[in-house]
Amino acid sequence: MAYFLQLVFAGVAQGCIYALIGLGFSIIFKASQVINFAQGELLLVGTYVVASAVLNWHLPFLLALPLGLLVTILIGLLFERLVLRRMIGRPPFTVLMITIGLDIILRTLVVVGWGSRTIPAATPFTVTSGFNVAGVHLGSSDLWTIGVTIVLCAALYYFFRRTRYGLAMRATALDQEAALAMGIDVRTVYALAWGLAAAITTLGGVLLAIDSLAIDPNFGNAALVAFPAIILGGLDSVSGAVVGGVIIGLTSVLTAGYESRLPAVVGTGLHEVTPYLIMILILLIRPYGLFGSRKVERV
């Protein structure tokens, strides 16, 4: 029983990381109906900046983290200001291809700036930090991951429900033309969405790096692992990204924990495909995801 509870705790913590990364996708899609395929490389740049600030510049982790967030926010804002604003009104596929171009550029910059070797991740915790409850080890990094996700989700809920810019983002997501007619500055909404998404995704990446203890130029692929979470929860749903992330995290960790007890014919690596299997099964029942908005079109 303790082993099962240990896996559940680890799965929830990993799911929270997927939720944070997925939130970055959802916020941008909710504001502009565009899937940002450069999200993983924004995460990559942020984690490298934090690691360099701690290991090379000897900054405290609590100073290095805001620095990494600031760098990725600036990248997101500059990309939106210099490129995406010129693409307003263009087909979404065109904008999607531009985000893939940004993905390649950022990964190339990381390889040029830091090399292709694996480097240690910055972490304020030791491997054994935490405490035990009923035979279950509650690691400090996992507890902080869960706590940060809960606080951030509460802050986003307040932002979207109670603040002026949050309501503007929701209005723009519902109908861009109507939002423009009501005097909402859609360009500001897009910039805010990109900056907010970059910061949240980077935070998820830093927490994931703390868990993995090392990073390399392929670390940005973690965003692709989080992608089933937002598809499962609903691309345009912030709450769906959180629920989907936790489901995917639990599924992946529980499968990895018990796959050694499965028949040999099943093989290994099942935990790598189970998130996608769960995603497909959910989409067969609910094509728009668990919390996604069903589009109503005239016939």
Coordinates of C-alpha atoms in Angstrom, one line a residue:
M1 CA 0.0 0.0 0.0
A2 CA 2.8 2.4 0.8
Y3 CA 4.4 1.7 -2.6
F4 CA 1.1 2.6 -4.3
L5 CA 0.7 5.8 -2.2
Q6 CA 4.3 6.7 -3.0
L7 CA 3.6 6.4 -6.7
V8 CA 0.4 8.4 -6.4
F9 CA 2.2 11.2 -4.7
A10 CA 5.0 11.2 -7.3
G11 CA 2.3 11.1 -10.1
V12 CA 0.5 14.1 -8.7
A13 CA 3.7 16.1 -8.4
Q14 CA 4.7 15.2 -12.0
G15 CA 1.2 15.9 -13.1
C16 CA 1.5 19.4 -11.6
I17 CA 4.6 20.0 -13.7
Y18 CA 2.7 18.9 -16.8
A19 CA -0.1 21.2 -15.8
L20 CA 2.1 24.2 -15.6
I21 CA 3.6 23.5 -19.0
G22 CA 0.2 22.8 -20.4
L23 CA -1.1 26.1 -19.0
G24 CA 1.3 27.9 -21.3
F25 CA -0.2 26.3 -24.3
S26 CA -3.7 26.9 -23.2
I27 CA -3.3 30.6 -22.3
I28 CA -1.9 31.4 -25.8
F29 CA -4.5 29.3 -27.6
K30 CA -7.3 30.8 -25.5
A31 CA -6.2 34.3 -26.5
S32 CA -5.2 33.8 -30.1
Q33 CA -6.4 30.4 -31.2
V34 CA -2.7 29.5 -32.0
I35 CA -0.8 26.5 -30.7
N36 CA 2.7 27.7 -29.8
F37 CA 5.2 24.9 -30.8
A38 CA 8.1 27.0 -29.4
Q39 CA 6.8 26.6 -25.9
G40 CA 9.3 23.8 -25.2
E41 CA 12.3 26.0 -26.2
L42 CA 11.1 28.9 -24.1
L43 CA 11.2 26.4 -21.2
L44 CA 14.6 25.3 -22.4
V45 CA 16.1 28.8 -22.4
G46 CA 14.6 29.6 -19.0
T47 CA 16.1 26.5 -17.3
Y48 CA 19.5 27.1 -18.9
V49 CA 19.5 30.7 -17.7
V50 CA 18.6 29.7 -14.1
A51 CA 21.2 27.0 -14.1
S52 CA 23.9 29.3 -15.4
A53 CA 22.9 32.0 -12.9
V54 CA 23.3 29.6 -10.0
L55 CA 26.3 27.5 -11.1
N56 CA 28.4 30.0 -13.0
W57 CA 27.3 33.4 -11.6
H58 CA 26.8 32.1 -8.1
L59 CA 23.5 33.8 -7.6
P60 CA 21.0 32.5 -5.0
F61 CA 18.3 30.3 -6.5
L62 CA 15.6 32.8 -5.5
L63 CA 17.4 35.5 -7.5
A64 CA 18.2 33.2 -10.5
L65 CA 14.6 32.1 -10.9
P66 CA 13.1 35.6 -11.5
L67 CA 16.0 36.2 -13.9
G68 CA 15.1 33.1 -16.0
L69 CA 11.4 34.1 -15.9
L70 CA 12.3 37.6 -17.1
V71 CA 14.4 36.4 -20.0
T72 CA 11.7 34.1 -21.4
I73 CA 9.0 36.8 -20.8
L74 CA 11.1 39.2 -22.9
I75 CA 11.5 36.6 -25.6
G76 CA 7.8 36.0 -25.7
L77 CA 7.0 39.7 -25.8
L78 CA 9.5 40.5 -28.5
F79 CA 8.3 37.7 -30.6
E80 CA 4.7 38.8 -30.3
R81 CA 5.6 42.5 -30.9
L82 CA 8.0 42.0 -33.9
V83 CA 6.5 39.0 -35.6
L84 CA 3.0 38.0 -34.5
R85 CA 1.4 41.4 -34.7
R86 CA 2.2 41.5 -38.4
M87 CA 0.4 38.2 -38.7
I88 CA -3.0 39.2 -37.3
G89 CA -5.7 38.1 -39.7
R90 CA -3.5 35.5 -41.3
P91 CA -4.4 31.8 -41.3
P92 CA -3.6 30.0 -38.0
F93 CA -1.5 27.5 -39.9
T94 CA 0.8 30.3 -41.0
V95 CA 1.3 31.5 -37.5
L96 CA 1.8 27.9 -36.3
M97 CA 4.7 27.4 -38.8
I98 CA 6.3 30.6 -37.5
T99 CA 6.3 29.3 -34.0
I100 CA 8.1 26.2 -35.2
G101 CA 10.7 28.5 -36.7
L102 CA 11.1 30.2 -33.3
D103 CA 11.5 26.8 -31.8
I104 CA 14.4 26.0 -34.1
I105 CA 16.1 29.4 -33.5
L106 CA 15.9 29.1 -29.7
R107 CA 17.3 25.6 -29.7
T108 CA 20.1 26.6 -31.9
L109 CA 20.9 29.6 -29.7
V110 CA 21.1 27.3 -26.6
V111 CA 23.5 24.9 -28.4
V112 CA 25.7 27.8 -29.5
G113 CA 25.6 29.5 -26.1
W114 CA 25.9 26.5 -23.8
G115 CA 27.0 23.6 -26.0
S116 CA 25.3 20.2 -26.5
R117 CA 26.6 18.6 -23.3
T118 CA 24.4 17.8 -20.3
I119 CA 24.8 20.2 -17.4
P120 CA 23.5 20.0 -13.7
A121 CA 20.2 21.7 -13.0
A122 CA 19.9 24.4 -10.4
T123 CA 18.1 23.3 -7.3
P124 CA 17.6 24.7 -3.8
F125 CA 16.9 21.2 -2.4
T126 CA 19.0 18.1 -1.6
V127 CA 18.0 14.7 -3.0
T128 CA 17.0 13.4 0.4
S129 CA 15.2 16.5 1.7
G130 CA 11.7 16.0 2.9
F131 CA 10.0 13.8 5.5
N132 CA 8.2 10.4 5.7
V133 CA 4.5 9.8 6.5
A134 CA 3.3 6.2 6.9
G135 CA 6.2 4.9 4.9
V136 CA 5.7 7.4 2.1
H137 CA 8.6 9.8 1.4
L138 CA 7.3 13.4 0.7
G139 CA 10.2 15.1 -1.0
S140 CA 10.6 18.8 -0.6
S141 CA 10.8 19.5 -4.3
D142 CA 7.5 17.6 -4.9
L143 CA 5.8 19.4 -2.1
W144 CA 6.9 22.7 -3.5
T145 CA 5.8 21.7 -7.0
I146 CA 2.3 20.8 -5.7
G147 CA 2.1 24.0 -3.6
V148 CA 3.2 26.3 -6.3
T149 CA 0.7 24.8 -8.8
I150 CA -2.2 25.2 -6.3
V151 CA -1.2 28.9 -5.6
L152 CA -0.7 29.7 -9.2
C153 CA -4.0 28.1 -10.3
A154 CA -5.8 30.2 -7.6
A155 CA -4.0 33.3 -8.8
L156 CA -5.0 32.6 -12.4
Y157 CA -8.6 32.0 -11.4
Y158 CA -8.7 35.4 -9.7
F159 CA -7.0 37.0 -12.6
F160 CA -9.4 35.7 -15.2
R161 CA -12.5 36.3 -13.1
R162 CA -11.8 39.5 -11.3
T163 CA -9.2 41.7 -13.1
R164 CA -9.7 44.0 -16.0
Y165 CA -7.1 42.3 -18.2
G166 CA -8.2 38.8 -17.3
L167 CA -11.8 39.7 -18.4
A168 CA -10.4 41.3 -21.6
M169 CA -8.5 38.0 -22.4
R170 CA -11.7 36.0 -21.8
A171 CA -13.7 38.4 -24.1
T172 CA -11.0 38.2 -26.8
A173 CA -11.0 34.4 -26.6
L174 CA -14.8 34.3 -27.1
D175 CA -15.0 36.7 -30.1
Q176 CA -12.1 38.8 -31.3
E177 CA -14.2 41.1 -33.5
A178 CA -16.7 41.8 -30.7
A179 CA -13.8 42.5 -28.3
L180 CA -12.4 45.1 -30.8
A181 CA -15.9 46.6 -31.1
M182 CA -16.0 47.0 -27.3
G183 CA -12.7 48.9 -27.3
I184 CA -10.5 46.1 -26.0
D185 CA -6.9 46.4 -27.2
V186 CA -6.4 42.9 -28.7
R187 CA -2.7 43.5 -29.3
T188 CA -2.2 44.1 -25.6
V189 CA -4.1 41.0 -24.8
Y190 CA -1.9 38.9 -27.1
A191 CA 1.3 40.4 -25.6
L192 CA 0.0 39.6 -22.1
A193 CA -0.9 36.1 -23.1
W194 CA 2.6 35.4 -24.5
G195 CA 4.3 36.9 -21.5
L196 CA 2.2 35.1 -19.0
A197 CA 2.5 31.8 -20.9
A198 CA 6.3 32.1 -21.1
A199 CA 6.6 32.7 -17.4
I200 CA 4.4 29.8 -16.3
T201 CA 6.0 27.4 -18.7
T202 CA 9.5 28.4 -17.6
L203 CA 8.4 27.8 -14.0
G204 CA 7.2 24.3 -14.9
G205 CA 10.5 23.7 -16.7
V206 CA 12.6 24.8 -13.7
L207 CA 10.6 22.5 -11.4
L208 CA 11.0 19.6 -13.9
A209 CA 14.8 20.3 -14.0
I210 CA 14.9 20.1 -10.2
D211 CA 13.3 16.7 -10.4
S212 CA 15.5 15.4 -13.2
L213 CA 18.7 17.0 -11.7
A214 CA 20.2 17.6 -15.2
I215 CA 19.3 19.4 -18.5
D216 CA 20.5 19.2 -22.1
P217 CA 19.4 20.7 -25.4
N218 CA 16.6 18.1 -25.7
F219 CA 15.1 19.1 -22.4
G220 CA 12.5 21.2 -24.2
N221 CA 10.9 18.0 -25.5
A222 CA 9.2 17.9 -22.1
A223 CA 6.6 20.2 -23.6
L224 CA 5.6 17.5 -26.0
V225 CA 5.0 15.1 -23.1
A226 CA 2.7 17.7 -21.6
F227 CA 0.8 18.1 -24.9
P228 CA -1.5 15.1 -24.2
A229 CA -2.6 16.9 -21.0
I230 CA -4.0 19.9 -22.8
I231 CA -5.6 17.9 -25.5
L232 CA -7.2 15.7 -22.9
G233 CA -8.4 18.6 -20.8
G234 CA -9.4 20.8 -23.7
L235 CA -7.1 23.2 -25.6
D236 CA -9.0 26.3 -24.6
S237 CA -9.5 25.4 -21.0
V238 CA -7.2 26.5 -18.3
S239 CA -8.8 24.3 -15.7
G240 CA -8.7 21.4 -18.2
A241 CA -4.9 21.8 -18.6
V242 CA -4.5 21.3 -14.8
V243 CA -6.9 18.3 -14.6
G244 CA -5.3 16.8 -17.8
G245 CA -1.8 17.3 -16.4
V246 CA -2.6 15.5 -13.2
I247 CA -4.3 12.6 -15.0
I248 CA -1.4 12.2 -17.4
G249 CA 1.2 12.4 -14.5
L250 CA -0.7 9.8 -12.5
T251 CA -1.1 7.5 -15.5
S252 CA 2.6 7.7 -16.5
V253 CA 4.0 7.2 -13.0
L254 CA 1.6 4.4 -12.0
T255 CA 2.3 2.6 -15.3
A256 CA 6.1 3.0 -14.9
G257 CA 5.8 1.7 -11.3
Y258 CA 3.9 -1.5 -12.2
E259 CA 5.0 -2.3 -15.7
S260 CA 7.8 -4.6 -14.4
R261 CA 5.0 -6.8 -13.0
L262 CA 3.2 -7.1 -16.3
P263 CA 3.7 -10.1 -18.6
A264 CA 7.0 -10.1 -20.6
V265 CA 5.0 -10.0 -23.8
V266 CA 4.0 -6.4 -23.0
G267 CA 7.6 -5.2 -23.0
T268 CA 9.1 -2.1 -21.4
G269 CA 8.4 1.5 -22.0
L270 CA 4.7 1.2 -21.7
H271 CA 4.6 4.3 -19.5
E272 CA 5.8 6.4 -22.4
V273 CA 2.7 5.6 -24.6
T274 CA 0.0 5.3 -22.0
P275 CA -0.6 9.1 -21.8
Y276 CA -1.3 9.1 -25.5
L277 CA -3.6 6.1 -25.2
I278 CA -5.6 7.8 -22.5
M279 CA -5.8 10.9 -24.6
I280 CA -7.1 8.9 -27.6
L281 CA -9.7 7.2 -25.5
I282 CA -11.0 10.5 -24.0
L283 CA -11.1 12.1 -27.4
L284 CA -13.2 9.2 -28.8
I285 CA -15.8 10.0 -26.2
R286 CA -15.3 13.8 -26.0
P287 CA -13.7 15.2 -29.1
Y288 CA -13.2 18.6 -27.5
G289 CA -11.6 17.3 -24.4
L290 CA -12.9 17.0 -20.9
F291 CA -13.4 20.8 -20.5
G292 CA -13.0 22.1 -24.0
S293 CA -15.6 24.4 -25.6
R294 CA -17.8 22.8 -28.2
K295 CA -17.9 24.9 -31.3
V296 CA -21.4 25.7 -32.6
E297 CA -21.5 26.5 -36.3
R298 CA -24.3 27.4 -38.6
V299 CA -25.4 24.9 -41.1

